[in-house]
XYZ file of C-alpha atoms in Angstrom:
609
model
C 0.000 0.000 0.000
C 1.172 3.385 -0.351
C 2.630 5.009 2.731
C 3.070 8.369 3.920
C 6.608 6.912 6.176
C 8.312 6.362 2.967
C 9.952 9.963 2.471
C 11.462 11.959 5.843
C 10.094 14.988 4.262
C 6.546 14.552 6.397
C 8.473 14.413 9.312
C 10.319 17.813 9.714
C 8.951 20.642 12.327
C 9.511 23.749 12.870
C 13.411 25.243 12.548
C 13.527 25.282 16.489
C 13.334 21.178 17.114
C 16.299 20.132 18.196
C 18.324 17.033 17.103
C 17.494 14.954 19.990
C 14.038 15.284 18.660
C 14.455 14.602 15.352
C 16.186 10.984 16.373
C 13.195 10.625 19.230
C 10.778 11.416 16.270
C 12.058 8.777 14.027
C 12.024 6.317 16.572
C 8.849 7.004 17.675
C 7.421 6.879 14.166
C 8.141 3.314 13.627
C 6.304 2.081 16.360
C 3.394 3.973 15.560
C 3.654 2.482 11.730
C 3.527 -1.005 13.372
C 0.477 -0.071 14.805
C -0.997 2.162 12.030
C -0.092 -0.576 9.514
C -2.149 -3.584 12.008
C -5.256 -1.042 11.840
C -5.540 -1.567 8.179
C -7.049 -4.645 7.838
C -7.594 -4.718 4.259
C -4.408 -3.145 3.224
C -6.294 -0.044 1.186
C -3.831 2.454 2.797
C -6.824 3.697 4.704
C -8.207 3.239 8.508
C -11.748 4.324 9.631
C -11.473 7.245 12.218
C -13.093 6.174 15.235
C -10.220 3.769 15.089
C -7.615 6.805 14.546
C -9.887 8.324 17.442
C -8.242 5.510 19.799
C -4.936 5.242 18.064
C -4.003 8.857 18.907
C -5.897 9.181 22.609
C -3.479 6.103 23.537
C -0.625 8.010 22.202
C -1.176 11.268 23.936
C -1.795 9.109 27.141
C 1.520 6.996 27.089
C 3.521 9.993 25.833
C 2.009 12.403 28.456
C 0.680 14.882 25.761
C -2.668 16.839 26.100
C -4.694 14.928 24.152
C -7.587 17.567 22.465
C -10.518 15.247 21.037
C -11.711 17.919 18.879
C -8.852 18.579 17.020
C -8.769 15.119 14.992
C -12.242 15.860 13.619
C -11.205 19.550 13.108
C -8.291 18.294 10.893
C -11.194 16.011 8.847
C -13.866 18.007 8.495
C -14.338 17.693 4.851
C -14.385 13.852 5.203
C -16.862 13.396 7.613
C -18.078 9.577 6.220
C -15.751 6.467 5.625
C -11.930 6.022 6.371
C -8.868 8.340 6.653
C -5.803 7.697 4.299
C -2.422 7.957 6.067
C -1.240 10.327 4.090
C -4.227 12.482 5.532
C -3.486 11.284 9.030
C 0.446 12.106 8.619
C -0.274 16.027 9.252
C -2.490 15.568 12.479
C 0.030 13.050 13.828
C 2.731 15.458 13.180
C 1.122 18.626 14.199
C -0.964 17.342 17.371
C 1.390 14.449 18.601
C 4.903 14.688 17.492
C 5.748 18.110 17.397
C 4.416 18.462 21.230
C 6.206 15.029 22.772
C 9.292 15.911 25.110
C 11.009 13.014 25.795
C 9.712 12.570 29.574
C 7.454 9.187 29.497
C 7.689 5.587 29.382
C 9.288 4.654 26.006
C 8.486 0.835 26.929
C 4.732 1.637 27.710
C 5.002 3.457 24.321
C 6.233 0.495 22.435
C 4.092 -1.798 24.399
C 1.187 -0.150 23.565
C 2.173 0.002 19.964
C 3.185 -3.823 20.172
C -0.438 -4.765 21.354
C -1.954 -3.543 18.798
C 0.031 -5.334 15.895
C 1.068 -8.294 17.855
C -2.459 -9.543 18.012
C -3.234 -9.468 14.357
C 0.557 -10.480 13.465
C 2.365 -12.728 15.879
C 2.027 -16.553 14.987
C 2.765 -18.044 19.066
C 2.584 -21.266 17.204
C 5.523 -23.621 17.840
C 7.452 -20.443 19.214
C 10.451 -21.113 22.178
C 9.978 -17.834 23.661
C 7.623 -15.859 25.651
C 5.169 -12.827 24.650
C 8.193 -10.513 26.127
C 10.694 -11.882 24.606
C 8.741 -11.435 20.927
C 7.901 -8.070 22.134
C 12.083 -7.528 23.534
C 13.113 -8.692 19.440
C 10.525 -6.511 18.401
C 11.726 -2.800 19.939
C 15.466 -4.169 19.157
C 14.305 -4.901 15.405
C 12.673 -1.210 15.148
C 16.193 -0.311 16.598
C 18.427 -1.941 13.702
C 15.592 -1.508 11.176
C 16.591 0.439 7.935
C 14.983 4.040 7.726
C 12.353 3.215 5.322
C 9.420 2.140 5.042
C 8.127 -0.658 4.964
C 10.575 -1.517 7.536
C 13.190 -4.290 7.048
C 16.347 -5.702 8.724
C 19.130 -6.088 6.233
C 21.292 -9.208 6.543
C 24.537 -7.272 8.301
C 22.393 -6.171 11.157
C 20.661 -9.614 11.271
C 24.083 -11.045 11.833
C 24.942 -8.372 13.994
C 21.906 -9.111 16.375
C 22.327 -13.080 16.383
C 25.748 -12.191 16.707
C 25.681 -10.683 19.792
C 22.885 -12.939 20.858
C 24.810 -15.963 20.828
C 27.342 -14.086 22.409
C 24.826 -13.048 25.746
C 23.846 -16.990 25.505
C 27.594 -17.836 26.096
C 27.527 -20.438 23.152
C 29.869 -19.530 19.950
C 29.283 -17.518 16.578
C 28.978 -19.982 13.693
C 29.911 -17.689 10.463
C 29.678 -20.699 7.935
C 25.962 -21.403 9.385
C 25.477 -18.201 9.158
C 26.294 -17.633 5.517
C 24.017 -20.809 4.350
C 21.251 -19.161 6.231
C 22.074 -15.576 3.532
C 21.685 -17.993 0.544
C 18.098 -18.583 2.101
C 17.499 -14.856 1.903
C 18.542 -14.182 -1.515
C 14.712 -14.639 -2.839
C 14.094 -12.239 0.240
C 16.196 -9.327 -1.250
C 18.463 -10.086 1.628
C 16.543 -8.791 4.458
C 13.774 -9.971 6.950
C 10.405 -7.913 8.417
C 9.863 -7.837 12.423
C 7.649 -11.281 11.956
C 10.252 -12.912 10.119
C 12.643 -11.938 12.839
C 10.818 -13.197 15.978
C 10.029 -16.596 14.100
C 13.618 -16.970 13.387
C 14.682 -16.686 17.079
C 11.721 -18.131 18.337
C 11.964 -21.066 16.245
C 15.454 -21.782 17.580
C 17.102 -22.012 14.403
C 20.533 -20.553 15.643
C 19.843 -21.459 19.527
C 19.881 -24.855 18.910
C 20.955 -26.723 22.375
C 20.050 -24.041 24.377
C 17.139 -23.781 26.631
C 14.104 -21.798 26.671
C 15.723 -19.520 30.143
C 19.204 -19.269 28.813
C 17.468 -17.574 25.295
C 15.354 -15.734 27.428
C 18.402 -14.211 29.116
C 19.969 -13.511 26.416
C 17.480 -11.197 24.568
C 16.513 -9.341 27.836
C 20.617 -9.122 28.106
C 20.600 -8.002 24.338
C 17.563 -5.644 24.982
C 18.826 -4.432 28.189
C 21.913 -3.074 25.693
C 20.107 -1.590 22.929
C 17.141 -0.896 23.952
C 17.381 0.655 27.727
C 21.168 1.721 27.139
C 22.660 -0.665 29.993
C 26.490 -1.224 29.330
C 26.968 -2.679 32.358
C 25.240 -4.197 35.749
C 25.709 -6.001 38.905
C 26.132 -5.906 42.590
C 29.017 -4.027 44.274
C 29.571 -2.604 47.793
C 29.252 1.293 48.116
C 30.067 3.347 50.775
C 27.718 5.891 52.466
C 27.869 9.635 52.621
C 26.707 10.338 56.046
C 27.006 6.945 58.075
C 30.450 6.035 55.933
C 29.154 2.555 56.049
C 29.298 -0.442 53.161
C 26.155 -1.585 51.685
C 25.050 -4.064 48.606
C 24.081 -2.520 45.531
C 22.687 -3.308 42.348
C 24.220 -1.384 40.160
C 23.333 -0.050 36.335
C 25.738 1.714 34.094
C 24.317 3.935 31.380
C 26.042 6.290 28.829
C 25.253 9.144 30.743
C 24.381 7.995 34.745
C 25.101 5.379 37.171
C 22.010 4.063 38.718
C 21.901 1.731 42.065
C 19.395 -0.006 43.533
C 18.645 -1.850 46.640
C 18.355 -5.798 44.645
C 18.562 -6.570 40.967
C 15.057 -6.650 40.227
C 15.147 -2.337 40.545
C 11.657 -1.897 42.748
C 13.860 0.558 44.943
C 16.356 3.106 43.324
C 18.483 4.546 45.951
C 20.184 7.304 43.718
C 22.172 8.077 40.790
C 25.455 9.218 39.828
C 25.395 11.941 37.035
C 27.978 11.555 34.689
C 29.323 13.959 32.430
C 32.907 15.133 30.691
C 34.310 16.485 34.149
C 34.240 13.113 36.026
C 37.026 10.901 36.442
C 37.278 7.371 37.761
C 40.446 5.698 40.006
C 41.388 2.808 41.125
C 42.168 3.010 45.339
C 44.223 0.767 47.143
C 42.661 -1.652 49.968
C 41.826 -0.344 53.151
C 39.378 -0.781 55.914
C 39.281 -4.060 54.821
C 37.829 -3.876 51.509
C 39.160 -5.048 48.571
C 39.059 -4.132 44.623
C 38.406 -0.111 45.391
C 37.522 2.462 42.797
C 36.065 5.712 43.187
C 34.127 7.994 41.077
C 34.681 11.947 41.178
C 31.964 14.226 40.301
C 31.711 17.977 39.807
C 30.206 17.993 43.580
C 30.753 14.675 45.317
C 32.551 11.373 45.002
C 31.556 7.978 45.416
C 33.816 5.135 46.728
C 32.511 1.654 45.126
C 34.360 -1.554 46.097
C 34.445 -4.364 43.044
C 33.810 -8.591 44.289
C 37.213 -9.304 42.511
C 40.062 -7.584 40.425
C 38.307 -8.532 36.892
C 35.423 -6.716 37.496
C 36.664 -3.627 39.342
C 38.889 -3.635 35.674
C 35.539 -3.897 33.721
C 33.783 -1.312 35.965
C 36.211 1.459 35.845
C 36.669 0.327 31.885
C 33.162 0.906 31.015
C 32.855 4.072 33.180
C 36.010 5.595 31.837
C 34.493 4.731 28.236
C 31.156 6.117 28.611
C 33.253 9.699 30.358
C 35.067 9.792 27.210
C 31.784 9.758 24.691
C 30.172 12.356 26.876
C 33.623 14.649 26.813
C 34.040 14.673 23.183
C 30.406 14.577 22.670
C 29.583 10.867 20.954
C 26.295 8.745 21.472
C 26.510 5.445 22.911
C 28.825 2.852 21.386
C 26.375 0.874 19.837
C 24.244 3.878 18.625
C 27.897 4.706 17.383
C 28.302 1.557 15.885
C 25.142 1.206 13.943
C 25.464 4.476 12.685
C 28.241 3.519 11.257
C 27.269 0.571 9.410
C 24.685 2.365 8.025
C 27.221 5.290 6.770
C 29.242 2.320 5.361
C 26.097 0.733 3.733
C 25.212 3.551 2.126
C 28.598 4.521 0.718
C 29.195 1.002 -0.910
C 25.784 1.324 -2.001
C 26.717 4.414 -3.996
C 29.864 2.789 -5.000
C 27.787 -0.038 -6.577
C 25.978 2.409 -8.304
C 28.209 4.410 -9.778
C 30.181 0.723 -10.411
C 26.800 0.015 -12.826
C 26.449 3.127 -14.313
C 29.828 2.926 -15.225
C 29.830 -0.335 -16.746
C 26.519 0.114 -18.386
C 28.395 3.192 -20.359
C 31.275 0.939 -21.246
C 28.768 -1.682 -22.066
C 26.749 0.917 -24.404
C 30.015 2.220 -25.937
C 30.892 -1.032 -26.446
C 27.539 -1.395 -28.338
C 27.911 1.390 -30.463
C 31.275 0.363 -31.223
C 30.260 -2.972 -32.450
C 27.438 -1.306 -34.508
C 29.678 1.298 -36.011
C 31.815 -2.032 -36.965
C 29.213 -3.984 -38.064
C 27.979 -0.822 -40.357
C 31.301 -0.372 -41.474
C 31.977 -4.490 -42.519
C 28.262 -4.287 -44.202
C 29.768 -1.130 -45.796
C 33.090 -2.792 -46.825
C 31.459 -6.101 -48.226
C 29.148 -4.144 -50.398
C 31.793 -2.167 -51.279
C 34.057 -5.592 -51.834
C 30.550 -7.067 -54.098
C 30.077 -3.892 -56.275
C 33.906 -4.452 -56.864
C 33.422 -7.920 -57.942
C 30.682 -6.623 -59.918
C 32.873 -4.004 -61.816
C 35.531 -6.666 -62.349
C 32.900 -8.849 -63.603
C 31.160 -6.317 -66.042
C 34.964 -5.334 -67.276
C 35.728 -8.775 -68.168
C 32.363 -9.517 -70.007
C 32.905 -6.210 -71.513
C 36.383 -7.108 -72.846
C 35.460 -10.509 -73.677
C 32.374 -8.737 -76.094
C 34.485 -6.661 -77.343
C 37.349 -9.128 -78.201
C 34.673 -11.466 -79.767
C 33.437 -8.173 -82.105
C 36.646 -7.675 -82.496
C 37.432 -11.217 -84.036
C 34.321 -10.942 -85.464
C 35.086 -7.555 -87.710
C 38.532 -9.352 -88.639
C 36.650 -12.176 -90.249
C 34.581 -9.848 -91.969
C 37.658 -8.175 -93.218
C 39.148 -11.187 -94.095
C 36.332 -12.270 -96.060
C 35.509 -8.785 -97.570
C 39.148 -9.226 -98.986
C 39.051 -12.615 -100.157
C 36.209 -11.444 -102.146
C 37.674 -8.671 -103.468
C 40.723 -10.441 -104.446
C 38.171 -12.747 -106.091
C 36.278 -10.123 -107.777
C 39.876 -8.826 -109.317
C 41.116 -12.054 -110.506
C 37.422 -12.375 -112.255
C 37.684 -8.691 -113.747
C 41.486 -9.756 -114.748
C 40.646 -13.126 -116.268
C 37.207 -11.119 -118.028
C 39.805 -8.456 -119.247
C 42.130 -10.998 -120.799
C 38.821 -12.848 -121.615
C 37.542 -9.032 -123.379
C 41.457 -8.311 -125.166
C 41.112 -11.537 -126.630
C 37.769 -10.512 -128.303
C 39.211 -6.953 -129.277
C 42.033 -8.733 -130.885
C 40.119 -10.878 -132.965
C 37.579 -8.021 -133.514
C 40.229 -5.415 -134.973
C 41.682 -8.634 -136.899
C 38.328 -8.599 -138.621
C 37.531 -5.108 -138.833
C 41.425 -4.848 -140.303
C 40.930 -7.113 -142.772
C 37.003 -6.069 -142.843
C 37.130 -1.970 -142.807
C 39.568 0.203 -143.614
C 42.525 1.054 -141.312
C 41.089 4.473 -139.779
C 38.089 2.719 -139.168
C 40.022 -0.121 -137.164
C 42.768 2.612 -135.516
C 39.505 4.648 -134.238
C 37.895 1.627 -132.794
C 40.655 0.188 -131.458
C 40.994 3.934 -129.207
C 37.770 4.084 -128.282
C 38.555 0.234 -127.121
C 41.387 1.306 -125.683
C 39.835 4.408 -123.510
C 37.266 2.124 -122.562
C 39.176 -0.279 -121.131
C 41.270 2.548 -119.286
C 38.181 3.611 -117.626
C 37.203 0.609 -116.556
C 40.619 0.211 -114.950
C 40.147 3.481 -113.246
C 36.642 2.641 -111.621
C 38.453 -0.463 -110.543
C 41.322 1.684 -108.616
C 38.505 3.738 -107.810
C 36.672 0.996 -105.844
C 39.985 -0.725 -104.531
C 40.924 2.637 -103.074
C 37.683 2.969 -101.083
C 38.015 -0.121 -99.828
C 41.363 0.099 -98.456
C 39.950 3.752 -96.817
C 37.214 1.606 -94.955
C 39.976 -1.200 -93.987
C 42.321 1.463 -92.887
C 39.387 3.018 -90.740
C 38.444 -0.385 -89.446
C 41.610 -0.440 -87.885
C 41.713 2.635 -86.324
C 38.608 2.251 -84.721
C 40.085 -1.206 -83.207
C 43.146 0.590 -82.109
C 40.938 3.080 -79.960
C 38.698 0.651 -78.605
C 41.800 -1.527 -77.317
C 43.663 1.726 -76.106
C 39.856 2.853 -74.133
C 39.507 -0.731 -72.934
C 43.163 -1.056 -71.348
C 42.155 2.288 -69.718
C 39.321 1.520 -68.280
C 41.328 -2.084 -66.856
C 44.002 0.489 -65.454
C 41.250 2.838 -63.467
C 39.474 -0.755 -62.228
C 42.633 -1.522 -61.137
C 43.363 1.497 -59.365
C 39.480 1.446 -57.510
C 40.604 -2.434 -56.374
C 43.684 -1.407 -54.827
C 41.758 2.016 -53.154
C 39.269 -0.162 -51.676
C 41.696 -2.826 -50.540
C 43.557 0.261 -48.900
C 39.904 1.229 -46.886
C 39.622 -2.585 -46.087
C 43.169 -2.442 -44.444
C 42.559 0.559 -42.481
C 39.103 -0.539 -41.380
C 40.699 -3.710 -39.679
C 43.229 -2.343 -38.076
C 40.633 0.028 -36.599
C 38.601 -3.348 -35.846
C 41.922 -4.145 -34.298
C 42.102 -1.204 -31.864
C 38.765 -1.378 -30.772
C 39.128 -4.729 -29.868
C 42.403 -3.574 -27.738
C 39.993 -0.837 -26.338
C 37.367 -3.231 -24.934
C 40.362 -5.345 -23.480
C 41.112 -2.137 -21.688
C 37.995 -1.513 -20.354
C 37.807 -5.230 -19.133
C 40.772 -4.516 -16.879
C 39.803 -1.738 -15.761
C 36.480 -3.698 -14.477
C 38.331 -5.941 -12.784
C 40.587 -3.631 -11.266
C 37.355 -2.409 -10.061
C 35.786 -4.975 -8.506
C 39.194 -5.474 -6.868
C 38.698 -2.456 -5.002
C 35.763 -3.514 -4.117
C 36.766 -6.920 -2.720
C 39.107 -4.824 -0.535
C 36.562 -2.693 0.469
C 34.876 -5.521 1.749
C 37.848 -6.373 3.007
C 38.413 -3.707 5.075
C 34.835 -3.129 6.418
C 35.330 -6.923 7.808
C 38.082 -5.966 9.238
C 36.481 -2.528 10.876
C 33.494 -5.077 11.907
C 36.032 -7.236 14.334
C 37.303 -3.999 15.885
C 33.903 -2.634 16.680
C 32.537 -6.160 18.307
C 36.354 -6.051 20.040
C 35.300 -2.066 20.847
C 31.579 -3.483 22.282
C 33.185 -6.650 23.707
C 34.999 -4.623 26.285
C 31.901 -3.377 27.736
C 29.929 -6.614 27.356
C 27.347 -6.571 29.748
C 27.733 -8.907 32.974
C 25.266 -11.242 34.076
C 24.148 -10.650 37.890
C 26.121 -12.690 40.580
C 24.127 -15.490 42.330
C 22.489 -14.542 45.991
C 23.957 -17.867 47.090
C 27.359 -18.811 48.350
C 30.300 -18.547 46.055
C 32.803 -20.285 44.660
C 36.635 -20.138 45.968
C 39.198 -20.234 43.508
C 42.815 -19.197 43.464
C 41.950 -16.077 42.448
C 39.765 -15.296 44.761
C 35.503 -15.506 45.889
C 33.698 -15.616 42.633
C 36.412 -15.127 40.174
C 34.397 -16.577 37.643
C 30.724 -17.777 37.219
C 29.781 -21.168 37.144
C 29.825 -21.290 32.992
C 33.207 -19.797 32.979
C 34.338 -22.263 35.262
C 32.904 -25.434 33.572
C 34.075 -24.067 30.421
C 37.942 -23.859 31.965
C 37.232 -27.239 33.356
C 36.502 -28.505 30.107
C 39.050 -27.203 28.695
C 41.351 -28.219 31.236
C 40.688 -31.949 30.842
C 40.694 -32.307 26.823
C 44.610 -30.916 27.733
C 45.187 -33.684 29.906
C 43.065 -36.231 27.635
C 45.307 -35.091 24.584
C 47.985 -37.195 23.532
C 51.747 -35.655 23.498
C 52.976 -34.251 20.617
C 56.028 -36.220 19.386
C 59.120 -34.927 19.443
């Protein structure tokens, strides 16, 4: 559904709220979307108002705000009939709520309120190995460690961070390889979990296995007792009194900011506090009046003298104290508010990382593209070029071929036109011979027929006949020859035009082979070019790797940072063990555990020499 808790932006006041406020708005804000979200039943985005009506009178109550039932139907007046959307409700619950809460009520009757109402519609106590509190414990830590968006999820490094320290408050061991099978689980999960998923994964016991129902009980209240209420450390230690300057049990709590004792561990009677701020200092003291393990704590206007049940924890005490003295002087939160802001700063700058890793190597990848189109254009572009060339060669060579076949074709003709000319001269020869004959026998005749003028003037006329018959014959011949002569010529020019035109082919063969060339070795280059860019990926995501690397790395030294101030487990009201090192040097796991370990040395077979 759509949701008005998905953008900050509804969430700013006025200039004047202070920071404080800001992180006790956000905080409060995804409670109240637990509860906002289990009102809509149908999951329209929209919840009738009478039930609004409740919602925010419960809020004012546990917050301590004047609650003003008039205002809610002031804010709705135009939408007297049918159910508010919460992007409607966002504005009341900002103006009339929010902007007036100080930060002096109950934040666990808060969340408890909040809890009841979407813990009844949500919570499956089916086949579950913890309690009502305990679900209710996992649920203000998961709000706690939840991303800020909405809807809200847990992403897989704080999962590991809370079962992480989990197994830790149980006493059993961290298993990172069972760990990791359970991530490959979560991969279809977009590698987070929702506050239901969370609760069934504890409650089912899936990394508690071996453990009983108290000792995981423990160790979320210990867990809770950490994130939730701030305590980085408890127990009982003797204090000494102001007035009377006697020694008396305490149950002590330390917090970031105060020391808090009370009368027993289960804090029905708080005797006083112990302000802490940049100014105070903590010492060790050396034994006297017969107490052991001294320290004292110095204050702007008193002291406190505290004496420790053993050496180890007078160490942790004074630790912790002189830790949370620090923060306050050079003005940090709490280590793990600290810590998880921190992760978060990390997530979000390897999430921009990624990004820009993707955007980068969806450029490459579309320069790539258009690289291999501009190739593939240009080797369409070079085998049409490389066809119309065969083309050419092929048209030149069927155009010499037609023209050497005319060509032996005109030279037949030729021959044959002269072969018949020959034959047509050798006729007009043997006809002249044939035609003298005749003459001669005719002027024989006429001589001895006519008288000799007659026969002299016949024989000229004869005679000029014959030379212009002779004449038309050179006449003709010499024509001829003119055509054969221009026959030739014209054969000459074609074979000079088609030698030419084989020369420029040639030449266009050789240009385009030249444009073929250069277009592979630029085929060449860009292939050398996406090699490049290759490397450069990996030398890329091998920067990355080490920025995993390194943020592993920074993980161990925060859990070493938060292990120093792990929280102790109260001492038993019973009698104590003595050990060498003195009355309840170490609780009774500790102990078993060195006993164990004690006898698999002994059990062990020497290592040969």
């Amino acid at each position: 559904m759509r949701n008005p808790f998905t953008s900050s932006a509804t969430l700013v006041s006025s200039p004047e709220t202070l920071p404080l406020k800001m992180g006790l708005r956000d905080e409060l804000l995804k409670a109240i979307w637990h509860a906002f979200t289990a009102l809509d039943v149908d999951k329209s985005g929209k919840v009738s108002k009478s039930q609004l009506k409740v919602l925010s009178h419960n809020l004012c109550t546990v917050m301590k705000i004047p609650h003003d039932p008039v205002a809610l139907e002031e804010h709705f007046k135009d939408d007297d009939e049918g159910p508010v959307s919460n992007q409607g409700y966002m504005p009341y619950l900002n103006r009339f709520i929010l902007d007036k809460v100080q930060d002096n009520f109950d934040r666990i009757d808060f969340n408890r309120m909040c809890w009841t109402l979407c813990a009844r519609k949500n919570l499956n106590r089916n086949h579950l190995l913890i309690s009502d509190d305990d679900a209710f414990k996992i649920w203000c830590i998961f709000n706690f460690l939840s991303e800020d968006r909405y809807p809200l999820v847990m992403v897989s490094e704080e999962i590991e961070y809370f079962l992480r320290k989990l197994t830790e408050a149980m006493g059993g061991s961290w298993i990172e390889e069972k760990f990791e099978e359970y991530k490959l689980q979560l991969s279809s999960k977009h590698q987070c979990l929702n506050v239901w998923e969370l609760i069934e994964l504890v409650g089912m016991g899936h990394f508690s296995k071996g453990m009983d129902r108290q000792t995981l009980s423990m160790g979320i209240n210990e867990v809770f007792q950490e994130l939730i209420l701030d305590v980085l450390k408890q127990g009982y230690m003797m204090k000494k009194g102001h007035k009377r300057k006697n020694w008396t049990e305490r149950w002590f709590l330390l917090k970031p900011n105060l020391i808090s004792y009370y009368v027993s561990e289960d804090l029905t009677e708080k005797k006083g506090d112990i302000l802490l701020d940049g100014n105070c200092c903590v010492e060790s003291l050396p034994d006297k009046e017969g107490k052991k393990c001294l320290f004292y704590v110095k204050c702007s206007d008193k002291s406190f003298e505290v004496s420790a049940s053993d050496k180890k924890k007078k160490q942790e005490w004074i630790q912790g104290i002189q830790t949370c003295i620090t923060l306050l002087k050079v003005g940090h939160p709490a280590p793990h508010h600290e810590a998880r802001q921190k992760r978060r700063e990390l997530r979000q700058k390897q999430q921009a990382e990624q990004e820009e890793l993707e955007l980068r190597m969806k450029e490459l990848q579309t320069a790539n593209e258009n690289k291999q189109s501009e190739l593939e254009a240009m080797r369409k572009k070079l085998e049409e070029a490389a066809a119309n060339a065969a083309e050419e060669e092929r048209r030149r060579l069927q155009t010499q071929s037609e023209l050497q076949d005319l060509y032996r074709v005109e030279m037949e003709k030729e021959k044959m036109v002269r072969q018949q000319m020959e034959e047509q001269v050798a006729q007009k020869s043997s006809e002249l011979e044939q035609y003298l004959q005749r003459v001669k026998e005719l002027e024989n005749m006429y001589h001895r027929l006519e008288e000799a003028l007659e026969e002299e003037r016949q024989a000229r006329q004869d005679e000029e006949t014959v030379r212009k018959l002779q004449a038309t014959l050179l006449e003709e011949e010499v024509s001829k020859r003119a055509e054969l002569e221009q026959i030739h010529l014209y054969q000459q020019q074609t074979i000079s035009q088609t030698q030419a035109e084989k020369q420029e082919l040639e030449r266009e063969r050789l240009a385009k082979e030249s444009a073929l060339q250069s277009a592979m070795q630029q085929l060449q280059q860009l292939e050398a070019d996406r090699w490049g860019a290759l490397e450069q990926y990996e030398e890329v995501m091998k920067k990355l790797a080490d920025a995993a690397n390194n943020t592993k790395s920074w993980k161990d030294k925060v859990a070493h940072h938060e292990g120093l101030i792990r929280l102790i487990q109260p001492g038993p009201k019973y009698p104590q063990k003595i050990t060498n090192w003195g009355p309840a040097a170490f609780t009774e796991t500790e102990l078993s555990l060195r006993e164990k370990d004690w006898q698999e040395k002994k059990n062990r077979p020497p290592t040969p020499q």
